[in-house]
PDB file of C-alpha atoms in Angstrom:
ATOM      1  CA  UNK J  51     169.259 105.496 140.045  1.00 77.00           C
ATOM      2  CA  UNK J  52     169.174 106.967 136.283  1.00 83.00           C
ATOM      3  CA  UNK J  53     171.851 108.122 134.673  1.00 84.00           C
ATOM      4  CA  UNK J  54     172.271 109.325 131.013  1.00 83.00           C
ATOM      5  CA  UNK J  55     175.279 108.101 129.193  1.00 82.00           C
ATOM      6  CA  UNK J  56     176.941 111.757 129.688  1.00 86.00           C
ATOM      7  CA  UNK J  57     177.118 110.711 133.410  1.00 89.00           C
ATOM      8  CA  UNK J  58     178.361 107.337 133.372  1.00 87.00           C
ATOM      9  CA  UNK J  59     181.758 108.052 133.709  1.00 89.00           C
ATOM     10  CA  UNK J  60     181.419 110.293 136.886  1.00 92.00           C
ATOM     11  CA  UNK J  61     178.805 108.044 138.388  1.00 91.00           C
ATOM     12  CA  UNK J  62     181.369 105.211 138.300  1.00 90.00           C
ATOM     13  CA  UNK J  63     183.833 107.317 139.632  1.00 91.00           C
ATOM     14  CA  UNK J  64     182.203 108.475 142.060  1.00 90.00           C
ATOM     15  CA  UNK J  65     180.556 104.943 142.766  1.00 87.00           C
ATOM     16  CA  UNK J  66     183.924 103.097 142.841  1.00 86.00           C
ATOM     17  CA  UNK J  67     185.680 105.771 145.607  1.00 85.00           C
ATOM     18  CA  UNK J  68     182.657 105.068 147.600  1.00 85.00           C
ATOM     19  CA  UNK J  69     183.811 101.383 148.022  1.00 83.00           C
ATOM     20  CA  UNK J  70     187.228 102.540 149.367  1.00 82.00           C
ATOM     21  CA  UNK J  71     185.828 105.525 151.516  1.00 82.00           C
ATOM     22  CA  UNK J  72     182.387 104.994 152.755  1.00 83.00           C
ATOM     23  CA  UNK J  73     181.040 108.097 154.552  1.00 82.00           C
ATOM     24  CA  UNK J  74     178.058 108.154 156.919  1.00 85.00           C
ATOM     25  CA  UNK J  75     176.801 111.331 158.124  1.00 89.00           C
ATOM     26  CA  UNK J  76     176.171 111.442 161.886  1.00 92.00           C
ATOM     27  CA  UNK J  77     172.897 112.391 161.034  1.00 94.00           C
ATOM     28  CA  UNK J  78     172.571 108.914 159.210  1.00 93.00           C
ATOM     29  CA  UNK J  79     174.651 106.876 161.730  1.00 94.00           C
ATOM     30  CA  UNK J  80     172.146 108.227 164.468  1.00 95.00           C
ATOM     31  CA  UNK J  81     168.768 107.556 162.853  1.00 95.00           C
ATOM     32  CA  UNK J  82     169.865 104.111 161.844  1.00 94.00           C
ATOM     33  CA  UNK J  83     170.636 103.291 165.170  1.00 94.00           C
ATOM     34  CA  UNK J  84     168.149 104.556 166.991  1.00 95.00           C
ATOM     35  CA  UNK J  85     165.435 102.789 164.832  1.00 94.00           C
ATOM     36  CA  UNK J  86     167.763  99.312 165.478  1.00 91.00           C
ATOM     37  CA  UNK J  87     167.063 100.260 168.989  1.00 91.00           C
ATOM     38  CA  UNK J  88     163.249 100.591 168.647  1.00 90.00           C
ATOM     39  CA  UNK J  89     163.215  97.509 166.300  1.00 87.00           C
ATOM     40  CA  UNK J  90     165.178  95.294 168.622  1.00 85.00           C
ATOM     41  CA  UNK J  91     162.509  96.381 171.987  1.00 83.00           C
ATOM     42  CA  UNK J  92     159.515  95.657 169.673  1.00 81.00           C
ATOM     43  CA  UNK J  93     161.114  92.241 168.601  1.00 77.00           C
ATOM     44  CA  UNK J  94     161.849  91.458 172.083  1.00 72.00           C
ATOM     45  CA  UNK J  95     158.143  91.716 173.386  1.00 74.00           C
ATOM     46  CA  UNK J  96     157.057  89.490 170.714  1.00 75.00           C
ATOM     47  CA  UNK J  97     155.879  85.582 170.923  1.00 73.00           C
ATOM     48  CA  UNK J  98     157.602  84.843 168.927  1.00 72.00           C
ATOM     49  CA  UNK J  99     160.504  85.774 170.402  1.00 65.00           C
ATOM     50  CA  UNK J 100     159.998  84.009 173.494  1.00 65.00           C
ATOM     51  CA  UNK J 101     158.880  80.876 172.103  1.00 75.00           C
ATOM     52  CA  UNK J 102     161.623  81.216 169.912  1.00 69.00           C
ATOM     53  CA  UNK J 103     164.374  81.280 172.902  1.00 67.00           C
ATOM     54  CA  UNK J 104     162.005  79.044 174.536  1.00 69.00           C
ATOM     55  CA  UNK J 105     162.486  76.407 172.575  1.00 74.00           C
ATOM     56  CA  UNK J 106     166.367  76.980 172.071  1.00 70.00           C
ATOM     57  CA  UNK J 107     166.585  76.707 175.950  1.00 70.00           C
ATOM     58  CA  UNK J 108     165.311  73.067 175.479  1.00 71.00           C
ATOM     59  CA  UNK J 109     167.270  71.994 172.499  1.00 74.00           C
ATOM     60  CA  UNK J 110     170.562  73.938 173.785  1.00 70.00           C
ATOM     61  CA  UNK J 111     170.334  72.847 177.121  1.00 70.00           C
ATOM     62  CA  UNK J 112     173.319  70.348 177.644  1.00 70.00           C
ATOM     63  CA  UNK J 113     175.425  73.057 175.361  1.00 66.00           C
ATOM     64  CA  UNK J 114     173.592  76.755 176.772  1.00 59.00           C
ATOM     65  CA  UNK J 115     177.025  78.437 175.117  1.00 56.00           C
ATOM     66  CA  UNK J 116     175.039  77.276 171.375  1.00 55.00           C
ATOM     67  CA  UNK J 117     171.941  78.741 171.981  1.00 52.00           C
ATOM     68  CA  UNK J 118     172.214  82.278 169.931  1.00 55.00           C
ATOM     69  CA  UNK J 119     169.340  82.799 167.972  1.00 54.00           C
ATOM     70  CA  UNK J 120     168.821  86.641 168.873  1.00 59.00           C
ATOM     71  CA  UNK J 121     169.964  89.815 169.568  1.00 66.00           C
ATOM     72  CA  UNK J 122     169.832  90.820 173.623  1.00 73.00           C
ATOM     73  CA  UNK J 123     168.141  94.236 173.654  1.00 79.00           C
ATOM     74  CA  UNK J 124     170.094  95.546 176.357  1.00 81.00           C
ATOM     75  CA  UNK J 125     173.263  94.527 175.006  1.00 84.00           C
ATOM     76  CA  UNK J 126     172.567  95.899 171.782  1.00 85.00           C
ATOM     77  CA  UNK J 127     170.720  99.625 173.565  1.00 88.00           C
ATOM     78  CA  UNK J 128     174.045  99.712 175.295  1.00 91.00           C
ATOM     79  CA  UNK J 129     176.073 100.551 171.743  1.00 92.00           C
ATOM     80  CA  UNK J 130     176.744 104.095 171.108  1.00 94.00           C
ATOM     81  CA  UNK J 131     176.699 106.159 167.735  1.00 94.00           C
ATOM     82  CA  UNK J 132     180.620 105.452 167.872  1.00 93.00           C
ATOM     83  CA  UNK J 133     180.437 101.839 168.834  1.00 94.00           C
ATOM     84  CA  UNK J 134     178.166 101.855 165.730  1.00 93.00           C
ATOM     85  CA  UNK J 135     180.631 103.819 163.191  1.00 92.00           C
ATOM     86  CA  UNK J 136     183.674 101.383 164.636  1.00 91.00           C
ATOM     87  CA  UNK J 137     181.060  98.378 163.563  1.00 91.00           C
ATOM     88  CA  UNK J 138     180.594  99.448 160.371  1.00 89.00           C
ATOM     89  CA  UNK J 139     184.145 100.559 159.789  1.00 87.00           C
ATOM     90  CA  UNK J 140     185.071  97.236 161.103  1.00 89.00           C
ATOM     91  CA  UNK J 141     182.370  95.537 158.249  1.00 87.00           C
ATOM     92  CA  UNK J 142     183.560  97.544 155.440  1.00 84.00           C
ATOM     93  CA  UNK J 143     187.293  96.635 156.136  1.00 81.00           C
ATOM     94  CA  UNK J 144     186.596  93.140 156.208  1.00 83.00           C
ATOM     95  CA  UNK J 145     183.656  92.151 153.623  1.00 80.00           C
ATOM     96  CA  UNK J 146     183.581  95.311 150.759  1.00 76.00           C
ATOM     97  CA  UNK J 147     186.269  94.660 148.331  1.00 69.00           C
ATOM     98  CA  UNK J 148     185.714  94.839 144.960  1.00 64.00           C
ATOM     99  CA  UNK J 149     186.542  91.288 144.893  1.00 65.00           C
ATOM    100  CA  UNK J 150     183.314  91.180 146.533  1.00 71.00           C
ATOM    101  CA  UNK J 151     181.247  93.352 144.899  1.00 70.00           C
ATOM    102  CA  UNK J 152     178.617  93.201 141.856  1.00 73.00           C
ATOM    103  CA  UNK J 153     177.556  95.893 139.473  1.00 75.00           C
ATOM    104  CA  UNK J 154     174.128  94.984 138.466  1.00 80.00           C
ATOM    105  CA  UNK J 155     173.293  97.679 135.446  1.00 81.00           C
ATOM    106  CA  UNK J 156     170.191  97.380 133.422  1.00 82.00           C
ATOM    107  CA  UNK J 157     168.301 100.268 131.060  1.00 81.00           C
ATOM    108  CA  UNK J 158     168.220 100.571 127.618  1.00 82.00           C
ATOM    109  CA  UNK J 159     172.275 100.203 126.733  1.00 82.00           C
ATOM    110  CA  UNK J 160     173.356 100.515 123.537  1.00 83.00           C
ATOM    111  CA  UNK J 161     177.079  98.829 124.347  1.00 85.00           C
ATOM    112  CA  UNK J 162     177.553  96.664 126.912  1.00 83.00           C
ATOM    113  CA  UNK J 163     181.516  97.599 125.939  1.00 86.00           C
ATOM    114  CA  UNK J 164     181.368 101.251 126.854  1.00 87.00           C
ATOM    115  CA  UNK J 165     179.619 100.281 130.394  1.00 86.00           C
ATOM    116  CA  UNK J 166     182.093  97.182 131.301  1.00 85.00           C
ATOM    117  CA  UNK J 167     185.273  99.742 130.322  1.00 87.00           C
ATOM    118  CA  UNK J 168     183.912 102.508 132.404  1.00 88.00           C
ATOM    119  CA  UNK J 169     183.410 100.952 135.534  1.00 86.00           C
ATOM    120  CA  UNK J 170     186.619  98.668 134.904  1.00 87.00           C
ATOM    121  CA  UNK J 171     188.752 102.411 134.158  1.00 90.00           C
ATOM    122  CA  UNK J 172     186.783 103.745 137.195  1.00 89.00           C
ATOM    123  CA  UNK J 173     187.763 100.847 139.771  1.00 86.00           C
ATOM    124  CA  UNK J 174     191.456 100.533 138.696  1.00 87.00           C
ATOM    125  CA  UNK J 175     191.443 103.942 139.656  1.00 89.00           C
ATOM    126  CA  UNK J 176     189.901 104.336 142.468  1.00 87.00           C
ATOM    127  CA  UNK J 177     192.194 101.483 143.506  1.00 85.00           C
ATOM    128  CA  UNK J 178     195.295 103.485 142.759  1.00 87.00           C
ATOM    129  CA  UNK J 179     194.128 106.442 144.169  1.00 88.00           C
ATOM    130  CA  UNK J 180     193.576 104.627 147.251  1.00 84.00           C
ATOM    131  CA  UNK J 181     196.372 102.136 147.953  1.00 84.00           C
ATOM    132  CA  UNK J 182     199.018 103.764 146.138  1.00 85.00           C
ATOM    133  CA  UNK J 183     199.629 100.379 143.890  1.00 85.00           C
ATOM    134  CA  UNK J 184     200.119 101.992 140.088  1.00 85.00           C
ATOM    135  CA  UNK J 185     200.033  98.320 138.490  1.00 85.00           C
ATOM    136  CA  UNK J 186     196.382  97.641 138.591  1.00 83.00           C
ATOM    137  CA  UNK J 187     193.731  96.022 136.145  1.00 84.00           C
ATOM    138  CA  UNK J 188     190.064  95.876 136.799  1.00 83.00           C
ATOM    139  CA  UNK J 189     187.879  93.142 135.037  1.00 85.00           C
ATOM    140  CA  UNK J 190     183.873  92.900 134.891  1.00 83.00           C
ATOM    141  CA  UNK J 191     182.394  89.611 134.236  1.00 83.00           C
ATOM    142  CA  UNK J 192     180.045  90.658 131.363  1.00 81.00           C
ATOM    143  CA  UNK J 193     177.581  87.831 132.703  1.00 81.00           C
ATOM    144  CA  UNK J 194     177.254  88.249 136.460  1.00 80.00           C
ATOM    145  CA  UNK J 195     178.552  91.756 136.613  1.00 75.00           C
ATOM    146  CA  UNK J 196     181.106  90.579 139.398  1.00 78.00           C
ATOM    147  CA  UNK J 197     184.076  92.803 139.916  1.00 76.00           C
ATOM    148  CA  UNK J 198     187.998  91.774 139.788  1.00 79.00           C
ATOM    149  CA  UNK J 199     191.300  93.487 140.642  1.00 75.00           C
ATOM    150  CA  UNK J 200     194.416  92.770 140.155  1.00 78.00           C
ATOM    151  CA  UNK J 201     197.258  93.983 141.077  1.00 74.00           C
ATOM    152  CA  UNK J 202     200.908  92.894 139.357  1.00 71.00           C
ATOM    153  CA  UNK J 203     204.642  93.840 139.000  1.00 59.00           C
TER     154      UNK J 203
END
């Protein structure tokens, strides 16, 4: 993505309430799946795939409950589109935080400052917006871009 320094401020805003409200299209959500689905049956004719489990069978065979080295394509051509949104609603909720996010911005910047405040301003607000908690400061670690929040009385 390019963006001129006009647009930095609405890109991180925009950028940061995508971390608190992911959308996906159904459009989106039903493409992706169904090329899992075709990805999965292709991977599951391979060699490789049976030597792989093959071999697992062997090594796993006093313990068959440790032996999970793939994904079962009928299992997996069983989930629906919603099964799929609940999944990634499910992923979101539990792993994208800003605590556990990055910004990685390169180009030709002029002030590192104006970029670190921006998306620190844009993140504390998003945060607000979206849990109602006023007292909020967002940090970026100038060196590995690594987000922080937090939240005090």
């Amino acid at each position: 993505m390019t963006i001129s320094p006009s647009e930095i401020s609405e890109t991180f805003d925009e950028l940061s309430e995508s971390i608190f409200n992911p959308a996906f299209t159904d459009s989106l959500v039903a493409s992706e799946l169904a090329s899992m689905k075709r990805e999965v049956l292709l991977n599951a004719s391979e060699a490789g795939t049976l030597i792989n489990g093959s071999i697992d069978s062997r090594i796993f065979s006093a313990e068959p409950w440790r032996n999970d080295s793939g994904l079962y394509p009928a299992l997996f051509n069983s989930i629906s589109e919603n099964d799929a949104r609940k999944i990634l609603s499910d992923f979101h909720d539990a792993y994208f935080f800003p605590g556990n996010a990055a910004a990685f911005i390169s180009g030709n910047i002029k002030d590192k400052n104006i970029i670190i405040e921006g998306m620190e301003a844009a993140m504390a607000n998003a945060y607000k917006k979206n849990t109602g908690i006023q007292n909020v400061k967002a940090t970026v670690n100038p060196e590995t871009g690594q987000i922080r929040l937090f939240t005090f009385k």
